Amino acid sequence: MARSRASAPRRTATTRERLAAASGLMLAAALVLVPAGAASAHDYLVSTDPAADSTVSTPIDQVDLTFNDAVLDFADSTRLQVTGPDGGSTHFETACATVANTEVSAPIALGEAGEYTVVWRIVSSDGHAVSDTYSFRYEPADGTTAAEGSSSGPDCGEAAEAPSDSAPSTGPGSDSYLLIGTAVVIALVAAVTFGIIILRRPRDEDGEE
Ligand SMILES: [Cu+2]
């Protein structure tokens, strides 16, 4: 009689302990991972005009980049450069980039036919600098006036240094994975600590029952 009474509460406690430890693990993981994932999202490029890898056959006077969120605009923090078919040593942007909410634009005057490269750098709405490049082809009609370009482009000042990770803008940056990895470790430590606390409690309660 006394033995069965002693073993019955012990078995329920074991089930409760396991449930508590499992829920502790899930709770800790959720609490740590959800904010880390949300906070580490960089802005990314939604569309460009001209589009990446497209062929432009009529003269254009501007490059437009559209991002998923409002671009932060500190002094000299935004860059949009367009370099030409000569290996990138001639610039064809004619003024510094301007920011309007999610849009970054710069005026251009293109030169000879060939491959043009757009180099951009912005400060993401989460405060991180992101940068990337893309290319498009320019094949104007015969007789189209070719702009000379310039060797250094317009003077847009020294690029302001934001906390830079220069991650490609097409997905979560490497810092996101680092954050998630750190979050997993913290969650596991929290879960183990929680489990130890829960496992010790039934012994204290034994005396009361
Ligand atoms: Cu970021």
Coordinates of N, CA and C and ligand atoms in Angstrom, one line a residue:
M1 N 0.8 -1.2 0.0 CA 0.0 0.0 0.0 C 0.9 1.3 0.0
A2 N 1.8 1.3 0.9 CA 2.7 2.4 1.0 C 3.6 2.5 -0.2
R3 N 4.0 1.4 -0.7 CA 4.9 1.4 -1.9 C 4.2 1.9 -3.1
S4 N 2.9 1.4 -3.3 CA 2.2 1.9 -4.5 C 1.9 3.4 -4.4
R5 N 1.6 3.9 -3.2 CA 1.4 5.3 -3.1 C 2.6 6.1 -3.4
A6 N 3.7 5.5 -3.0 CA 5.0 6.3 -3.2 C 5.4 6.3 -4.7
S7 N 5.1 5.2 -5.4 CA 5.6 5.1 -6.8 C 4.6 5.9 -7.7
A8 N 3.3 6.0 -7.4 CA 2.4 6.6 -8.3 C 2.7 8.1 -8.5
P9 N 2.9 8.9 -7.5 CA 3.3 10.3 -7.7 C 4.6 10.5 -8.5
R10 N 5.5 9.5 -8.2 CA 6.8 9.6 -8.8 C 6.7 9.5 -10.3
R11 N 5.8 8.6 -10.8 CA 5.6 8.4 -12.2 C 4.9 9.6 -12.9
T12 N 4.0 10.2 -12.3 CA 3.3 11.4 -12.8 C 4.3 12.6 -12.9
A13 N 5.2 12.6 -11.8 CA 6.2 13.7 -11.8 C 7.1 13.6 -13.0
T14 N 7.5 12.3 -13.4 CA 8.4 12.1 -14.5 C 7.8 12.6 -15.8
T15 N 6.5 12.3 -16.0 CA 5.8 12.8 -17.2 C 5.8 14.3 -17.2
R16 N 5.4 14.9 -16.1 CA 5.3 16.3 -16.0 C 6.7 17.0 -16.2
E17 N 7.7 16.3 -15.7 CA 9.1 16.9 -15.9 C 9.5 16.9 -17.3
R18 N 9.2 15.8 -18.0 CA 9.5 15.7 -19.4 C 8.7 16.8 -20.3
L19 N 7.4 16.9 -19.9 CA 6.6 17.9 -20.6 C 7.1 19.3 -20.4
A20 N 7.5 19.5 -19.1 CA 8.0 20.9 -18.7 C 9.3 21.2 -19.5
A21 N 10.2 20.2 -19.5 CA 11.5 20.4 -20.1 C 11.3 20.6 -21.6
A22 N 10.4 19.9 -22.3 CA 10.2 20.0 -23.7 C 9.5 21.4 -24.0
S23 N 8.6 21.8 -23.2 CA 7.9 23.1 -23.5 C 8.9 24.2 -23.2
G24 N 9.8 24.0 -22.2 CA 10.8 25.0 -21.9 C 11.7 25.2 -23.1
L25 N 12.1 24.1 -23.7 CA 13.0 24.1 -24.9 C 12.3 24.9 -26.0
M26 N 11.1 24.6 -26.3 CA 10.4 25.2 -27.4 C 10.1 26.7 -27.1
L27 N 9.8 27.0 -25.8 CA 9.5 28.4 -25.5 C 10.8 29.2 -25.6
A28 N 11.9 28.7 -25.0 CA 13.1 29.4 -25.1 C 13.6 29.7 -26.5
A29 N 13.5 28.6 -27.4 CA 13.9 28.7 -28.8 C 13.0 29.8 -29.5
A30 N 11.7 29.7 -29.2 CA 10.8 30.7 -29.9 C 11.1 32.1 -29.5
L31 N 11.2 32.3 -28.1 CA 11.5 33.7 -27.6 C 12.7 34.3 -28.2
V32 N 13.8 33.5 -28.3 CA 15.1 34.0 -28.8 C 15.1 34.1 -30.3
L33 N 14.6 33.1 -31.0 CA 14.7 33.1 -32.5 C 13.9 34.1 -33.2
V34 N 12.6 34.3 -32.7 CA 11.7 35.1 -33.5 C 12.2 36.6 -33.6
P35 N 12.6 37.2 -32.5 CA 13.1 38.6 -32.6 C 14.4 38.7 -33.4
A36 N 15.3 37.6 -33.2 CA 16.6 37.7 -33.9 C 16.4 37.6 -35.4
G37 N 15.4 36.8 -35.9 CA 15.2 36.7 -37.3 C 14.6 38.0 -37.9
A38 N 13.7 38.6 -37.1 CA 13.1 39.8 -37.6 C 14.0 41.0 -37.6
A39 N 14.9 41.1 -36.6 CA 15.8 42.2 -36.5 C 17.0 42.2 -37.5
S40 N 17.3 41.0 -38.1 CA 18.5 40.9 -38.9 C 18.1 41.0 -40.4
A41 N 16.9 41.4 -40.8 CA 16.5 41.4 -42.2 C 17.1 42.7 -42.8
H42 N 17.9 42.5 -43.8 CA 18.4 43.7 -44.6 C 17.3 44.0 -45.6
D43 N 17.4 45.3 -46.1 CA 16.6 45.7 -47.3 C 17.2 44.9 -48.5
Y44 N 16.3 44.6 -49.4 CA 16.8 43.9 -50.6 C 16.2 44.6 -51.8
L45 N 16.9 44.4 -53.0 CA 16.4 45.0 -54.2 C 15.2 44.3 -54.7
V46 N 14.2 45.1 -55.0 CA 12.9 44.5 -55.6 C 13.0 44.5 -57.1
S47 N 13.4 45.7 -57.7 CA 13.4 45.8 -59.1 C 14.4 46.9 -59.5
T48 N 14.8 46.9 -60.7 CA 15.7 47.9 -61.3 C 15.3 48.3 -62.6
D49 N 15.6 49.5 -63.0 CA 15.3 50.0 -64.4 C 16.6 50.8 -64.8
P50 N 17.3 50.2 -65.8 CA 17.1 49.0 -66.6 C 17.2 47.8 -65.7
A51 N 16.5 46.7 -66.1 CA 16.6 45.4 -65.4 C 17.9 44.8 -65.6
A52 N 18.3 44.0 -64.6 CA 19.5 43.2 -64.7 C 19.5 42.3 -65.9
D53 N 20.7 42.3 -66.6 CA 20.9 41.4 -67.7 C 19.9 41.7 -68.9
S54 N 19.3 42.9 -68.9 CA 18.5 43.3 -70.0 C 19.3 44.0 -71.1
T55 N 18.7 44.2 -72.2 CA 19.4 44.9 -73.3 C 18.6 46.2 -73.5
V56 N 19.3 47.3 -73.4 CA 18.7 48.7 -73.6 C 19.0 49.1 -75.0
S57 N 18.0 49.4 -75.8 CA 18.3 49.8 -77.2 C 18.0 51.3 -77.5
T58 N 17.3 51.9 -76.5 CA 17.0 53.4 -76.7 C 17.7 54.1 -75.6
P59 N 18.1 55.4 -75.9 CA 18.9 56.1 -74.9 C 18.1 56.3 -73.6
I60 N 18.7 56.1 -72.5 CA 18.0 56.3 -71.2 C 18.8 57.3 -70.4
D61 N 18.1 58.0 -69.5 CA 18.8 59.1 -68.8 C 18.9 58.9 -67.3
Q62 N 18.5 57.7 -66.9 CA 18.4 57.5 -65.4 C 18.5 56.0 -65.1
V63 N 19.0 55.7 -64.0 CA 19.0 54.3 -63.4 C 18.1 54.4 -62.1
D64 N 17.1 53.5 -62.0 CA 16.3 53.5 -60.8 C 16.4 52.2 -60.1
L65 N 16.6 52.2 -58.8 CA 16.6 51.0 -58.0 C 15.5 51.0 -57.0
T66 N 14.7 50.0 -56.9 CA 13.6 50.0 -56.0 C 13.8 48.9 -54.9
F67 N 13.8 49.3 -53.7 CA 14.1 48.4 -52.6 C 12.8 48.0 -51.9
N68 N 12.8 47.0 -51.0 CA 11.6 46.5 -50.3 C 11.2 47.4 -49.2
D69 N 12.1 48.2 -48.7 CA 11.8 49.1 -47.6 C 12.5 50.4 -47.7
A70 N 12.1 51.4 -46.9 CA 12.6 52.8 -47.1 C 14.1 52.8 -46.9
V71 N 14.9 53.3 -47.8 CA 16.3 53.4 -47.7 C 16.7 54.6 -46.8
L72 N 17.6 54.4 -45.8 CA 18.0 55.4 -45.0 C 19.0 56.3 -45.7
D73 N 18.9 57.6 -45.5 CA 19.7 58.5 -46.4 C 20.5 59.5 -45.5
F74 N 21.7 59.0 -45.1 CA 22.6 59.8 -44.3 C 23.4 60.6 -45.3
A75 N 24.2 61.6 -44.9 CA 25.0 62.4 -45.8 C 26.0 61.4 -46.5
D76 N 26.0 61.4 -47.8 CA 26.9 60.6 -48.6 C 26.9 59.1 -48.4
S77 N 25.8 58.6 -47.8 CA 25.7 57.2 -47.5 C 25.3 56.4 -48.7
T78 N 24.7 57.0 -49.7 CA 24.1 56.3 -50.8 C 25.0 56.4 -52.1
R79 N 25.2 55.3 -52.8 CA 26.0 55.4 -54.0 C 25.3 54.7 -55.1
L80 N 25.4 55.3 -56.3 CA 24.9 54.6 -57.5 C 25.8 55.0 -58.6
Q81 N 26.7 54.1 -59.1 CA 27.6 54.4 -60.1 C 27.4 53.4 -61.3
V82 N 27.6 54.0 -62.5 CA 27.4 53.2 -63.7 C 28.7 53.3 -64.5
T83 N 29.4 52.2 -64.6 CA 30.6 52.1 -65.4 C 30.5 51.4 -66.7
G84 N 31.3 51.7 -67.6 CA 31.1 51.3 -69.0 C 31.9 50.1 -69.5
P85 N 31.8 49.9 -70.8 CA 32.4 48.6 -71.4 C 33.9 48.6 -71.4
D86 N 34.6 49.7 -71.0 CA 36.0 49.7 -71.0 C 36.6 49.0 -69.7
G87 N 35.9 48.2 -69.1 CA 36.5 47.5 -67.9 C 36.2 48.2 -66.6
G88 N 35.3 49.2 -66.6 CA 34.9 49.8 -65.4 C 35.7 51.1 -65.0
S89 N 36.5 51.6 -65.9 CA 37.3 52.8 -65.6 C 36.7 54.1 -66.0
T90 N 35.6 54.0 -66.7 CA 34.9 55.2 -67.1 C 33.5 55.2 -66.5
H91 N 33.1 56.4 -65.8 CA 31.8 56.5 -65.2 C 30.8 57.2 -66.1
F92 N 29.6 56.7 -66.1 CA 28.5 57.4 -66.9 C 27.4 57.9 -66.1
E93 N 27.5 57.9 -64.8 CA 26.5 58.6 -64.0 C 26.9 60.1 -64.0
T94 N 25.9 61.0 -64.1 CA 26.3 62.4 -64.2 C 26.0 63.2 -63.0
A95 N 25.4 62.6 -62.0 CA 25.2 63.3 -60.7 C 25.1 62.2 -59.6
C96 N 25.2 62.6 -58.3 CA 25.1 61.7 -57.2 C 23.7 61.1 -57.1
A97 N 23.7 60.0 -56.4 CA 22.4 59.3 -56.2 C 21.4 60.1 -55.3
T98 N 20.1 60.0 -55.6 CA 19.2 60.6 -54.7 C 18.3 59.5 -54.2
V99 N 17.8 59.7 -53.0 CA 16.9 58.7 -52.3 C 15.5 59.3 -52.1
A100 N 14.5 58.5 -52.5 CA 13.1 58.9 -52.3 C 12.4 57.7 -51.7
N101 N 12.3 57.5 -50.4 CA 11.7 56.4 -49.8 C 12.4 55.1 -50.2
T102 N 11.7 54.3 -51.0 CA 12.3 53.0 -51.4 C 13.1 53.1 -52.7
E103 N 13.1 54.3 -53.3 CA 13.7 54.5 -54.6 C 15.1 55.2 -54.5
V104 N 16.0 54.6 -55.2 CA 17.3 55.2 -55.4 C 17.6 55.5 -56.8
S105 N 17.9 56.7 -57.2 CA 18.1 57.0 -58.6 C 19.4 57.8 -58.9
A106 N 19.9 57.7 -60.1 CA 21.0 58.6 -60.5 C 20.8 58.9 -62.0
P107 N 21.1 60.1 -62.4 CA 21.0 60.4 -63.9 C 22.3 59.8 -64.6
I108 N 22.1 59.4 -65.8 CA 23.2 58.8 -66.6 C 23.2 59.3 -68.0
A109 N 24.3 59.3 -68.7 CA 24.4 59.5 -70.1 C 25.4 58.5 -70.6
L110 N 24.8 57.5 -71.3 CA 25.6 56.3 -71.7 C 26.5 56.6 -72.9
G111 N 27.6 55.8 -73.0 CA 28.5 56.0 -74.1 C 28.4 55.0 -75.2
E112 N 29.5 54.3 -75.6 CA 29.4 53.3 -76.6 C 28.6 52.1 -76.2
A113 N 28.2 51.4 -77.3 CA 27.5 50.1 -77.0 C 28.4 49.2 -76.2
G114 N 27.7 48.3 -75.4 CA 28.5 47.3 -74.7 C 27.9 47.0 -73.3
E115 N 28.6 46.4 -72.5 CA 28.2 46.0 -71.2 C 28.4 47.1 -70.1
Y116 N 27.3 47.5 -69.4 CA 27.4 48.5 -68.4 C 27.2 47.8 -67.0
T117 N 27.9 48.3 -66.0 CA 27.7 47.8 -64.7 C 27.2 48.8 -63.7
V118 N 26.2 48.5 -63.0 CA 25.6 49.4 -62.0 C 26.2 48.9 -60.6
V119 N 26.9 49.8 -59.9 CA 27.4 49.5 -58.6 C 26.6 50.4 -57.6
W120 N 26.0 49.7 -56.6 CA 25.2 50.5 -55.7 C 25.6 50.1 -54.2
R121 N 25.3 51.1 -53.3 CA 25.5 50.9 -51.9 C 24.5 51.8 -51.2
I122 N 23.7 51.2 -50.3 CA 22.7 51.9 -49.5 C 22.9 51.6 -48.0
V123 N 22.2 52.4 -47.2 CA 22.0 52.0 -45.8 C 20.6 51.5 -45.6
S124 N 20.5 50.2 -45.3 CA 19.3 49.5 -45.2 C 18.5 50.1 -44.0
S125 N 17.2 49.9 -44.0 CA 16.3 50.4 -43.0 C 16.7 49.9 -41.6
D126 N 17.4 48.7 -41.5 CA 17.9 48.2 -40.2 C 19.2 48.8 -39.8
G127 N 19.7 49.8 -40.6 CA 21.0 50.5 -40.3 C 22.2 49.9 -40.8
H128 N 22.1 48.7 -41.5 CA 23.3 48.1 -42.1 C 23.5 48.6 -43.5
A129 N 24.8 48.7 -43.9 CA 25.1 49.0 -45.3 C 25.0 47.8 -46.1
V130 N 24.3 47.8 -47.3 CA 24.3 46.7 -48.2 C 24.7 47.2 -49.6
S131 N 25.4 46.4 -50.3 CA 25.8 46.8 -51.6 C 25.9 45.6 -52.6
D132 N 25.8 45.9 -53.8 CA 25.9 44.9 -54.8 C 26.1 45.5 -56.2
T133 N 26.2 44.7 -57.2 CA 26.3 45.2 -58.6 C 25.4 44.4 -59.5
Y134 N 25.1 45.0 -60.6 CA 24.4 44.2 -61.7 C 24.8 44.8 -63.0
S135 N 24.5 44.1 -64.1 CA 24.9 44.5 -65.4 C 23.7 44.6 -66.4
F136 N 23.8 45.4 -67.4 CA 22.9 45.4 -68.5 C 23.7 45.8 -69.8
R137 N 23.1 45.4 -70.9 CA 23.7 45.7 -72.2 C 23.1 46.9 -72.8
Y138 N 23.9 47.7 -73.5 CA 23.5 48.9 -74.2 C 23.8 48.7 -75.7
E139 N 22.7 48.7 -76.5 CA 22.9 48.5 -77.9 C 22.1 49.6 -78.7
P140 N 22.6 50.8 -78.7 CA 21.8 51.9 -79.3 C 21.8 51.8 -80.8
A141 N 20.8 52.5 -81.4 CA 20.7 52.6 -82.9 C 22.0 53.3 -83.4
D142 N 22.4 52.9 -84.7 CA 23.5 53.6 -85.3 C 23.2 55.1 -85.3
G143 N 24.3 55.9 -85.0 CA 24.2 57.3 -85.1 C 23.8 57.9 -83.7
T144 N 23.5 57.1 -82.7 CA 23.1 57.7 -81.4 C 24.4 58.3 -80.8
T145 N 24.2 59.5 -80.3 CA 25.4 60.2 -79.7 C 25.9 59.4 -78.4
A146 N 27.1 59.2 -78.4 CA 27.7 58.5 -77.2 C 28.3 59.5 -76.3
A147 N 28.0 59.4 -75.0 CA 28.5 60.4 -74.0 C 30.0 60.0 -73.7
E148 N 30.8 60.9 -73.4 CA 32.2 60.7 -73.1 C 32.4 59.9 -71.8
G149 N 31.6 60.2 -70.8 CA 31.8 59.7 -69.5 C 32.9 60.5 -68.8
S150 N 33.2 60.0 -67.6 CA 34.3 60.7 -66.8 C 35.1 59.6 -66.1
S151 N 36.3 60.0 -65.7 CA 37.2 59.0 -65.1 C 36.8 58.7 -63.7
S152 N 36.2 59.6 -63.0 CA 35.9 59.3 -61.6 C 34.5 59.5 -61.2
G153 N 33.7 60.0 -62.1 CA 32.3 60.3 -61.8 C 32.1 61.5 -61.0
P154 N 30.9 62.0 -60.7 CA 30.7 63.2 -59.9 C 31.2 63.0 -58.5
D155 N 31.7 64.1 -57.9 CA 32.2 64.0 -56.6 C 31.1 64.0 -55.6
C156 N 30.9 62.8 -55.0 CA 29.8 62.6 -54.0 C 30.3 62.5 -52.6
G157 N 31.5 63.0 -52.4 CA 32.1 62.9 -51.0 C 32.5 61.5 -50.6
E158 N 33.2 61.5 -49.5 CA 33.6 60.2 -49.0 C 32.4 59.4 -48.5
A159 N 32.3 58.1 -48.9 CA 31.2 57.3 -48.5 C 31.2 57.2 -47.0
A160 N 30.0 57.6 -46.4 CA 29.9 57.6 -45.0 C 29.9 56.1 -44.5
E161 N 30.7 55.8 -43.5 CA 30.7 54.4 -43.1 C 29.7 54.0 -42.1
A162 N 28.7 53.3 -42.5 CA 27.7 52.7 -41.6 C 28.2 51.4 -41.2
P163 N 27.7 50.7 -40.2 CA 28.1 49.4 -39.8 C 27.9 48.5 -41.1
S164 N 29.0 48.2 -41.7 CA 28.9 47.5 -43.0 C 29.1 46.0 -43.0
D165 N 28.3 45.3 -43.7 CA 28.6 43.9 -43.8 C 28.6 43.5 -45.3
S166 N 28.3 44.6 -46.2 CA 28.4 44.4 -47.6 C 27.8 43.1 -48.1
A167 N 26.7 42.7 -47.5 CA 26.1 41.4 -47.9 C 25.3 41.7 -49.2
P168 N 25.2 40.7 -50.0 CA 24.3 40.8 -51.2 C 22.9 41.0 -50.7
S169 N 22.2 41.8 -51.5 CA 20.9 42.2 -51.0 C 19.8 41.3 -51.4
T170 N 20.1 40.1 -51.9 CA 19.1 39.2 -52.4 C 18.6 38.2 -51.3
G171 N 19.0 38.3 -50.1 CA 18.5 37.4 -49.1 C 19.1 37.7 -47.7
P172 N 18.9 36.9 -46.7 CA 19.5 37.2 -45.4 C 21.0 37.2 -45.5
G173 N 21.6 38.2 -44.9 CA 23.1 38.2 -44.9 C 23.7 37.2 -44.0
S174 N 25.0 37.1 -44.0 CA 25.7 36.1 -43.2 C 25.5 36.4 -41.7
D175 N 25.3 37.7 -41.4 CA 25.1 38.0 -40.0 C 23.8 37.5 -39.5
S176 N 22.8 37.2 -40.4 CA 21.6 36.6 -39.9 C 21.8 35.2 -39.4
Y177 N 22.6 34.5 -40.2 CA 22.9 33.1 -39.8 C 23.7 33.0 -38.5
L178 N 24.6 34.0 -38.3 CA 25.4 34.1 -37.1 C 24.4 34.3 -35.9
L179 N 23.5 35.3 -36.1 CA 22.5 35.6 -35.1 C 21.7 34.4 -34.7
I180 N 21.2 33.7 -35.7 CA 20.4 32.5 -35.5 C 21.2 31.4 -34.8
G181 N 22.4 31.3 -35.2 CA 23.3 30.3 -34.5 C 23.5 30.6 -33.1
T182 N 23.7 31.9 -32.8 CA 23.9 32.4 -31.4 C 22.6 32.1 -30.6
A183 N 21.4 32.4 -31.3 CA 20.1 32.3 -30.7 C 19.9 30.8 -30.3
V184 N 20.3 29.9 -31.2 CA 20.1 28.5 -30.9 C 20.9 28.1 -29.6
V185 N 22.1 28.5 -29.5 CA 23.0 28.2 -28.4 C 22.3 28.8 -27.1
I186 N 21.9 30.0 -27.2 CA 21.2 30.6 -26.0 C 20.0 29.9 -25.6
A187 N 19.2 29.5 -26.6 CA 17.9 28.7 -26.4 C 18.2 27.4 -25.7
L188 N 19.3 26.7 -26.2 CA 19.6 25.4 -25.6 C 20.1 25.5 -24.2
V189 N 20.9 26.5 -23.9 CA 21.4 26.8 -22.5 C 20.2 27.1 -21.6
A190 N 19.3 27.9 -22.1 CA 18.1 28.3 -21.3 C 17.2 27.0 -21.1
A191 N 17.1 26.2 -22.1 CA 16.3 25.0 -22.0 C 16.9 24.0 -20.9
V192 N 18.2 23.8 -21.0 CA 18.9 22.9 -20.0 C 18.7 23.5 -18.6
T193 N 18.9 24.8 -18.4 CA 18.8 25.4 -17.1 C 17.4 25.2 -16.6
F194 N 16.4 25.4 -17.5 CA 15.0 25.3 -17.1 C 14.7 23.8 -16.7
G195 N 15.2 22.9 -17.5 CA 15.0 21.5 -17.3 C 15.6 21.1 -15.9
I196 N 16.8 21.6 -15.6 CA 17.4 21.2 -14.3 C 16.5 21.7 -13.1
I197 N 16.0 23.0 -13.3 CA 15.2 23.5 -12.2 C 13.9 22.7 -12.0
I198 N 13.3 22.3 -13.1 CA 12.0 21.5 -13.0 C 12.3 20.2 -12.4
L199 N 13.4 19.5 -12.8 CA 13.8 18.2 -12.3 C 14.0 18.1 -10.8
R200 N 14.5 19.2 -10.3 CA 14.8 19.3 -8.9 C 13.6 19.5 -8.0
R201 N 12.5 20.1 -8.6 CA 11.4 20.5 -7.8 C 10.6 19.3 -7.1
P202 N 10.3 18.2 -7.8 CA 9.5 17.2 -7.2 C 10.1 16.6 -5.9
R203 N 11.4 16.6 -5.8 CA 12.1 16.1 -4.6 C 11.7 16.9 -3.4
D204 N 11.7 18.2 -3.6 CA 11.3 19.2 -2.5 C 9.8 18.9 -2.1
E205 N 9.0 18.6 -3.1 CA 7.6 18.4 -2.9 C 7.3 17.1 -2.2
D206 N 8.2 16.1 -2.3 CA 8.0 14.8 -1.8 C 7.6 14.9 -0.3
G207 N 8.4 15.7 0.4 CA 8.1 15.8 1.9 C 6.7 16.3 2.2
E208 N 6.2 17.2 1.3 CA 4.9 17.8 1.6 C 3.8 16.8 1.4
E209 N 4.0 15.8 0.4 CA 2.9 14.9 0.1 C 2.9 13.7 1.1
Ligands
CU1 CU 21.0 44.2 -41.6

